[in-house]
Amino acid sequence: MKIVKKIASYLFIIALAGCILAGCSNEKTVSGSDTKKKEEDKVLQYSGAAGTVEIAELAEDLGYLGDLKLENAGSSSGGPEDIQLTATKQIDFGNAFNGAVIKSVAEGVKIKSVIGSYGVDEKTKGGLFVLEDSPIKTAKDLIGKKIGVNTLGAQAEFFNVQYLRDHGLTEKEIERVQLVVIPTANAEQILRSKQNDAVRLSELSKDRALEKGGIREITNDLEIYGGPFTAGSYFFAEEYIKENPNTVKTFVDGVAKAHEWAKTTPRDEVIARLEKIVEGRKNNETTENLKYWKSFGVASEGGVIQPEEYTVWVDYLVKDKQLKKDQVKLEDLYTNEYNSFQQ
């Protein structure tokens, strides 16, 4: 019988975090005798987000996941919480910034990335924004200011810190730039109402806000990194992969095909499909942001994970003294074993 898992409260997740390394179990089994016979999972739970469509959701809608079904267990605050939820078996797979995956694995969390999930390119890039009449023009101007981000310990934090370092701020000066966690959906409103001095806007919300006017960009992800890159990945708990290898294979191949479908299909057709998916949920979600969709930003064919997508953040964390040199190995972070696009 499949055990239906639901998103736990934040405090409950914190309480569960201590059992990650102890191998807490919430197994899905079929019992027909005293001995429980395991069969591979076919209903995969994950945390989605209102008004948006993940590449995995598109893969399911296109029929690329075969007999697998996705079950939205609710929303999470971002990648770090997805990691906790996956490691504690509250959901089956998660989606997070690669730097957050590295930090978690380094701390002993047994997860492994299997395919790229989102990225940054010329079409699709988030960034740091201020009001048009703001006195903030340079990185130095952010000292003593508040920047709204969706979550800490993930892409927004990495990129803001890197931007400040690249523009000459000392570590003490960087400490005076306050990162404040705000709801992603309210970021534009929070900026316009001057609750924060600057906010990070994702690629979709950024284009909508720019269209309205009154804001301007300080920097963007592509500028900071220096070129297109895959920023995040889907991951499973190592135990889940071991127990469900065929399920993971079907999932990865389906997502890989969806990446290529999105790259080769006319943009208007992709947007129409994404809108249909959101409307089909019947949750009264807005599809307003979807008209700004341009790409999922994944650089490689089929979302095959490239070493540099991880080494750049390993180097960052070592430099930041959050990791020791050689503390983590690439083979502990990801695998392309289940991706048919891997050469």
Coordinates of C-alpha atoms in Angstrom, one line a residue:
M1 CA 0.0 0.0 0.0
K2 CA 1.4 3.4 -0.9
I3 CA 1.7 5.7 2.1
V4 CA 0.5 9.2 1.2
K5 CA 3.0 11.7 2.5
K6 CA 2.1 15.3 3.1
I7 CA 4.2 18.4 3.5
A8 CA 5.0 18.8 7.2
S9 CA 5.3 22.1 9.0
Y10 CA 8.7 23.8 9.1
L11 CA 9.1 23.0 12.8
F12 CA 8.2 19.4 12.2
I13 CA 10.8 19.2 9.4
I14 CA 13.4 20.5 11.7
A15 CA 12.5 17.9 14.3
L16 CA 12.8 15.2 11.6
A17 CA 16.1 16.5 10.3
G18 CA 18.0 14.8 13.1
C19 CA 16.9 11.4 11.9
I20 CA 18.2 11.9 8.3
L21 CA 21.5 10.2 9.1
A22 CA 19.9 7.6 11.3
G23 CA 18.0 6.2 8.3
C24 CA 14.4 7.1 9.3
S25 CA 12.0 4.9 7.3
N26 CA 8.6 5.5 5.8
E27 CA 8.6 2.6 3.3
K28 CA 6.1 2.0 0.6
T29 CA 5.3 -1.8 0.6
V30 CA 2.8 -4.3 -0.5
S31 CA 2.0 -6.9 2.1
G32 CA 0.7 -10.3 1.1
S33 CA 2.2 -12.3 3.9
D34 CA 4.3 -11.9 7.0
T35 CA 7.1 -10.9 4.7
K36 CA 6.5 -7.5 3.0
K37 CA 7.4 -7.6 -0.7
K38 CA 8.6 -4.3 -2.0
E39 CA 7.6 -3.1 -5.5
E40 CA 8.8 0.0 -7.3
D41 CA 7.0 3.2 -6.6
K42 CA 4.7 4.5 -9.4
V43 CA 3.3 7.6 -7.7
L44 CA 6.0 10.2 -7.0
Q45 CA 5.3 13.0 -4.6
Y46 CA 6.9 16.3 -4.9
S47 CA 6.4 20.0 -3.8
G48 CA 5.1 22.2 -6.6
A49 CA 4.4 25.9 -6.8
A50 CA 1.2 27.8 -7.7
G51 CA 1.1 29.4 -11.1
T52 CA 4.3 27.7 -12.4
V53 CA 5.1 24.5 -14.1
E54 CA 8.2 22.4 -13.5
I55 CA 9.8 20.5 -16.3
A56 CA 8.8 17.2 -14.6
E57 CA 5.1 18.3 -14.7
L58 CA 5.5 19.1 -18.4
A59 CA 7.0 15.6 -18.9
E60 CA 4.0 14.0 -17.3
D61 CA 1.5 16.0 -19.3
L62 CA 3.4 15.1 -22.5
G63 CA 3.0 11.4 -21.6
Y64 CA 6.8 10.9 -21.2
L65 CA 6.7 9.4 -17.7
G66 CA 4.9 6.2 -18.9
D67 CA 3.0 4.6 -16.0
L68 CA 4.4 7.0 -13.4
K69 CA 2.2 9.6 -11.8
L70 CA 3.2 12.8 -10.0
E71 CA 1.4 13.9 -6.9
N72 CA 1.8 17.4 -5.7
A73 CA 2.1 17.3 -1.9
G74 CA 2.0 21.0 -1.4
S75 CA 4.4 24.0 -1.7
S76 CA 7.8 24.4 -0.1
S77 CA 9.9 27.5 0.6
G78 CA 12.6 26.5 -1.9
G79 CA 15.4 24.1 -2.6
P80 CA 16.8 23.7 1.0
E81 CA 13.4 22.6 2.2
D82 CA 12.9 20.3 -0.7
I83 CA 16.2 18.6 0.3
Q84 CA 14.9 18.1 3.9
L85 CA 11.6 16.8 2.7
T86 CA 13.2 14.4 0.3
A87 CA 15.8 13.2 2.8
T88 CA 13.1 12.6 5.5
K89 CA 10.8 10.8 2.9
Q90 CA 8.0 13.4 3.0
I91 CA 8.3 13.7 -0.7
D92 CA 10.0 11.3 -3.3
F93 CA 12.1 13.8 -5.3
G94 CA 13.1 17.4 -4.9
N95 CA 14.4 20.3 -7.0
A96 CA 17.1 22.6 -5.8
F97 CA 20.1 24.8 -6.7
N98 CA 23.2 22.7 -7.1
G99 CA 25.1 24.6 -4.4
A100 CA 22.4 23.7 -1.9
V101 CA 22.7 20.0 -2.9
I102 CA 26.5 20.2 -2.4
K103 CA 26.1 21.7 1.1
S104 CA 23.6 19.1 2.1
V105 CA 25.7 16.1 0.8
A106 CA 28.7 17.5 2.6
E107 CA 26.7 17.5 5.8
G108 CA 25.9 13.8 5.4
V109 CA 22.5 14.0 3.7
K110 CA 22.1 11.0 1.5
I111 CA 20.6 12.5 -1.7
K112 CA 21.9 12.4 -5.3
S113 CA 21.1 14.6 -8.3
V114 CA 20.0 12.7 -11.5
I115 CA 19.1 15.4 -14.1
G116 CA 19.3 19.1 -14.6
S117 CA 16.0 20.9 -13.8
Y118 CA 16.4 24.6 -14.5
G119 CA 19.1 27.0 -15.6
V120 CA 20.1 30.4 -16.9
D121 CA 20.6 31.5 -20.5
E122 CA 20.2 34.6 -22.6
K123 CA 16.4 34.1 -22.6
T124 CA 15.9 33.1 -19.0
K125 CA 17.7 34.9 -16.2
G126 CA 16.6 36.2 -12.8
G127 CA 18.3 39.1 -11.2
L128 CA 18.6 41.8 -8.5
F129 CA 16.2 44.8 -8.8
V130 CA 15.6 48.2 -7.2
L131 CA 13.1 50.9 -7.8
E132 CA 13.9 53.2 -10.7
D133 CA 14.5 56.2 -8.5
S134 CA 16.6 54.3 -5.9
P135 CA 20.0 55.7 -5.0
I136 CA 21.4 52.2 -5.3
K137 CA 23.5 52.0 -8.4
T138 CA 26.5 49.9 -7.4
A139 CA 27.4 46.9 -5.2
K140 CA 28.8 49.3 -2.6
D141 CA 25.5 51.1 -2.4
L142 CA 24.0 47.9 -1.0
I143 CA 26.0 48.1 2.3
G144 CA 23.5 48.5 5.1
K145 CA 20.5 47.7 2.9
K146 CA 17.9 44.9 2.8
I147 CA 17.6 42.5 -0.1
G148 CA 14.6 40.3 -0.3
V149 CA 15.2 36.7 -1.4
N150 CA 13.0 33.6 -1.6
T151 CA 15.2 31.5 0.8
L152 CA 18.6 31.4 2.3
G153 CA 21.3 28.9 1.5
A154 CA 20.3 28.6 -2.1
Q155 CA 20.9 30.3 -5.5
A156 CA 19.8 33.8 -4.4
E157 CA 22.3 33.9 -1.5
F158 CA 25.1 32.4 -3.6
F159 CA 24.6 34.9 -6.4
N160 CA 24.2 38.0 -4.2
V161 CA 27.4 37.2 -2.3
Q162 CA 29.3 36.5 -5.4
Y163 CA 28.1 39.8 -7.0
L164 CA 29.3 41.7 -3.9
R165 CA 32.7 39.9 -3.9
D166 CA 33.2 40.5 -7.6
H167 CA 32.6 44.2 -7.1
G168 CA 35.2 44.6 -4.3
L169 CA 33.3 44.4 -1.1
T170 CA 35.2 43.0 1.9
E171 CA 33.7 40.1 3.9
K172 CA 32.9 42.6 6.7
E173 CA 31.1 44.8 4.3
I174 CA 29.2 41.9 2.8
E175 CA 28.0 41.0 6.4
R176 CA 26.3 44.4 6.5
V177 CA 24.1 43.6 3.4
Q178 CA 21.1 42.0 5.0
L179 CA 19.3 39.2 3.1
V180 CA 15.7 38.9 4.1
V181 CA 13.5 35.9 3.3
I182 CA 10.2 37.0 1.6
P183 CA 7.5 35.2 -0.3
T184 CA 8.4 34.9 -3.9
A185 CA 5.0 35.8 -5.1
N186 CA 5.1 39.1 -3.1
A187 CA 8.6 40.2 -4.1
E188 CA 7.6 42.8 -6.6
Q189 CA 5.0 44.3 -4.3
I190 CA 7.5 44.4 -1.4
L191 CA 10.0 46.3 -3.6
R192 CA 7.4 48.8 -4.8
S193 CA 6.1 49.4 -1.3
K194 CA 9.7 50.0 -0.2
Q195 CA 9.7 47.3 2.5
N196 CA 13.0 46.2 1.1
D197 CA 15.7 48.2 -0.7
A198 CA 16.2 45.6 -3.4
V199 CA 14.7 42.2 -4.2
R200 CA 15.6 39.2 -6.3
L201 CA 13.1 38.5 -9.0
S202 CA 12.9 35.2 -11.0
E203 CA 12.9 35.3 -14.8
L204 CA 9.1 35.2 -15.1
S205 CA 8.2 37.7 -12.4
K206 CA 11.1 40.0 -13.6
D207 CA 9.7 40.4 -17.1
R208 CA 6.2 41.1 -15.7
A209 CA 7.6 43.8 -13.4
L210 CA 9.8 45.4 -16.0
E211 CA 6.7 45.6 -18.3
K212 CA 4.9 47.6 -15.7
G213 CA 7.9 49.9 -15.3
G214 CA 9.3 51.7 -12.3
I215 CA 12.1 49.2 -11.5
R216 CA 15.6 48.6 -12.9
E217 CA 18.1 45.9 -12.8
I218 CA 21.3 46.0 -10.8
T219 CA 22.7 42.7 -12.0
N220 CA 21.5 39.3 -13.3
D221 CA 22.5 35.6 -12.9
L222 CA 23.9 35.4 -16.4
E223 CA 26.2 38.4 -15.9
I224 CA 27.4 37.1 -12.5
Y225 CA 28.2 33.6 -13.8
G226 CA 29.6 34.7 -17.2
G227 CA 27.5 32.6 -19.5
P228 CA 24.6 30.0 -19.8
F229 CA 24.6 27.3 -17.2
T230 CA 22.3 24.7 -15.6
A231 CA 21.7 25.9 -12.0
G232 CA 19.5 23.3 -10.4
S233 CA 18.7 19.6 -10.5
Y234 CA 16.2 17.0 -9.6
F235 CA 17.4 14.6 -6.9
F236 CA 16.2 11.5 -5.0
A237 CA 17.3 10.0 -1.7
E238 CA 20.0 7.4 -2.3
E239 CA 17.9 4.7 -0.7
Y240 CA 15.0 5.6 -3.0
I241 CA 17.2 5.2 -6.0
K242 CA 18.5 1.9 -4.8
E243 CA 14.9 0.6 -4.2
N244 CA 13.4 2.1 -7.3
P245 CA 16.0 2.1 -10.1
N246 CA 13.5 1.5 -13.0
T247 CA 11.2 4.3 -11.7
V248 CA 14.2 6.7 -11.5
K249 CA 15.2 5.7 -15.0
T250 CA 11.7 6.3 -16.4
F251 CA 11.5 9.6 -14.6
V252 CA 14.9 10.9 -15.8
D253 CA 14.3 9.8 -19.4
G254 CA 10.9 11.4 -19.4
V255 CA 12.2 14.7 -18.1
A256 CA 15.1 14.6 -20.6
K257 CA 12.7 14.2 -23.4
A258 CA 10.6 17.1 -22.1
H259 CA 13.7 19.4 -22.0
E260 CA 14.2 18.7 -25.7
W261 CA 10.5 19.1 -26.6
A262 CA 10.6 22.5 -24.9
K263 CA 13.7 23.5 -26.8
T264 CA 12.4 22.5 -30.2
T265 CA 8.7 23.4 -30.0
P266 CA 7.5 26.9 -30.9
R267 CA 7.3 29.2 -27.8
D268 CA 3.6 29.9 -28.1
E269 CA 2.8 26.2 -28.2
V270 CA 4.9 25.6 -25.1
I271 CA 3.2 28.4 -23.2
A272 CA -0.3 27.1 -24.2
R273 CA 0.7 23.7 -22.9
L274 CA 2.0 25.2 -19.6
E275 CA -1.2 27.2 -19.2
K276 CA -3.3 24.1 -19.8
I277 CA -1.4 22.3 -17.1
V278 CA -2.0 25.0 -14.5
E279 CA -5.7 25.4 -15.5
G280 CA -6.1 21.6 -15.2
R281 CA -5.2 21.7 -11.5
K282 CA -8.4 23.6 -10.8
N283 CA -6.8 25.4 -7.9
N284 CA -7.8 28.9 -9.1
E285 CA -4.1 29.6 -9.9
T286 CA -3.1 32.5 -12.0
T287 CA -1.4 31.9 -15.3
E288 CA -0.3 35.5 -15.7
N289 CA 3.4 34.9 -15.4
L290 CA 3.5 32.0 -17.9
K291 CA 3.1 34.3 -20.9
Y292 CA 6.7 35.5 -20.1
W293 CA 8.1 32.0 -20.3
K294 CA 11.1 31.7 -22.7
S295 CA 13.0 28.6 -21.7
F296 CA 13.8 26.3 -18.8
G297 CA 17.4 27.4 -19.2
V298 CA 19.0 23.9 -19.0
A299 CA 22.2 24.1 -21.1
S300 CA 23.0 20.4 -21.9
E301 CA 21.1 18.1 -24.2
G302 CA 18.5 16.1 -22.2
G303 CA 19.6 17.8 -18.9
V304 CA 22.7 15.7 -18.7
I305 CA 24.7 16.9 -15.6
Q306 CA 28.1 18.4 -16.4
P307 CA 30.9 18.4 -13.8
E308 CA 31.4 22.2 -14.0
E309 CA 27.8 22.7 -12.8
Y310 CA 29.0 21.4 -9.5
T311 CA 32.7 22.2 -9.3
V312 CA 32.1 25.9 -9.6
W313 CA 30.0 25.8 -6.4
V314 CA 32.3 23.4 -4.6
D315 CA 35.1 26.0 -5.2
Y316 CA 32.8 28.8 -4.0
L317 CA 32.0 26.9 -0.8
V318 CA 35.7 26.0 -0.2
K319 CA 36.7 29.7 -0.6
D320 CA 33.8 30.6 1.7
K321 CA 35.2 28.1 4.3
Q322 CA 31.9 26.3 4.3
L323 CA 33.6 23.2 2.9
K324 CA 37.1 21.7 3.3
K325 CA 39.1 21.0 0.1
D326 CA 38.2 17.5 -1.2
Q327 CA 35.4 17.1 1.4
V328 CA 33.0 16.0 -1.3
K329 CA 33.5 14.0 -4.5
L330 CA 31.5 14.6 -7.7
E331 CA 30.3 11.0 -7.7
D332 CA 28.7 11.6 -4.4
L333 CA 26.7 14.6 -5.7
Y334 CA 25.2 13.4 -9.0
T335 CA 24.9 10.6 -11.5
N336 CA 24.0 10.5 -15.2
E337 CA 23.5 6.7 -15.1
Y338 CA 19.8 6.9 -15.7
N339 CA 19.8 9.5 -18.5
S340 CA 19.7 8.0 -22.0
F341 CA 21.1 11.3 -23.4
Q342 CA 24.4 10.6 -21.6
Q343 CA 27.0 9.7 -24.2

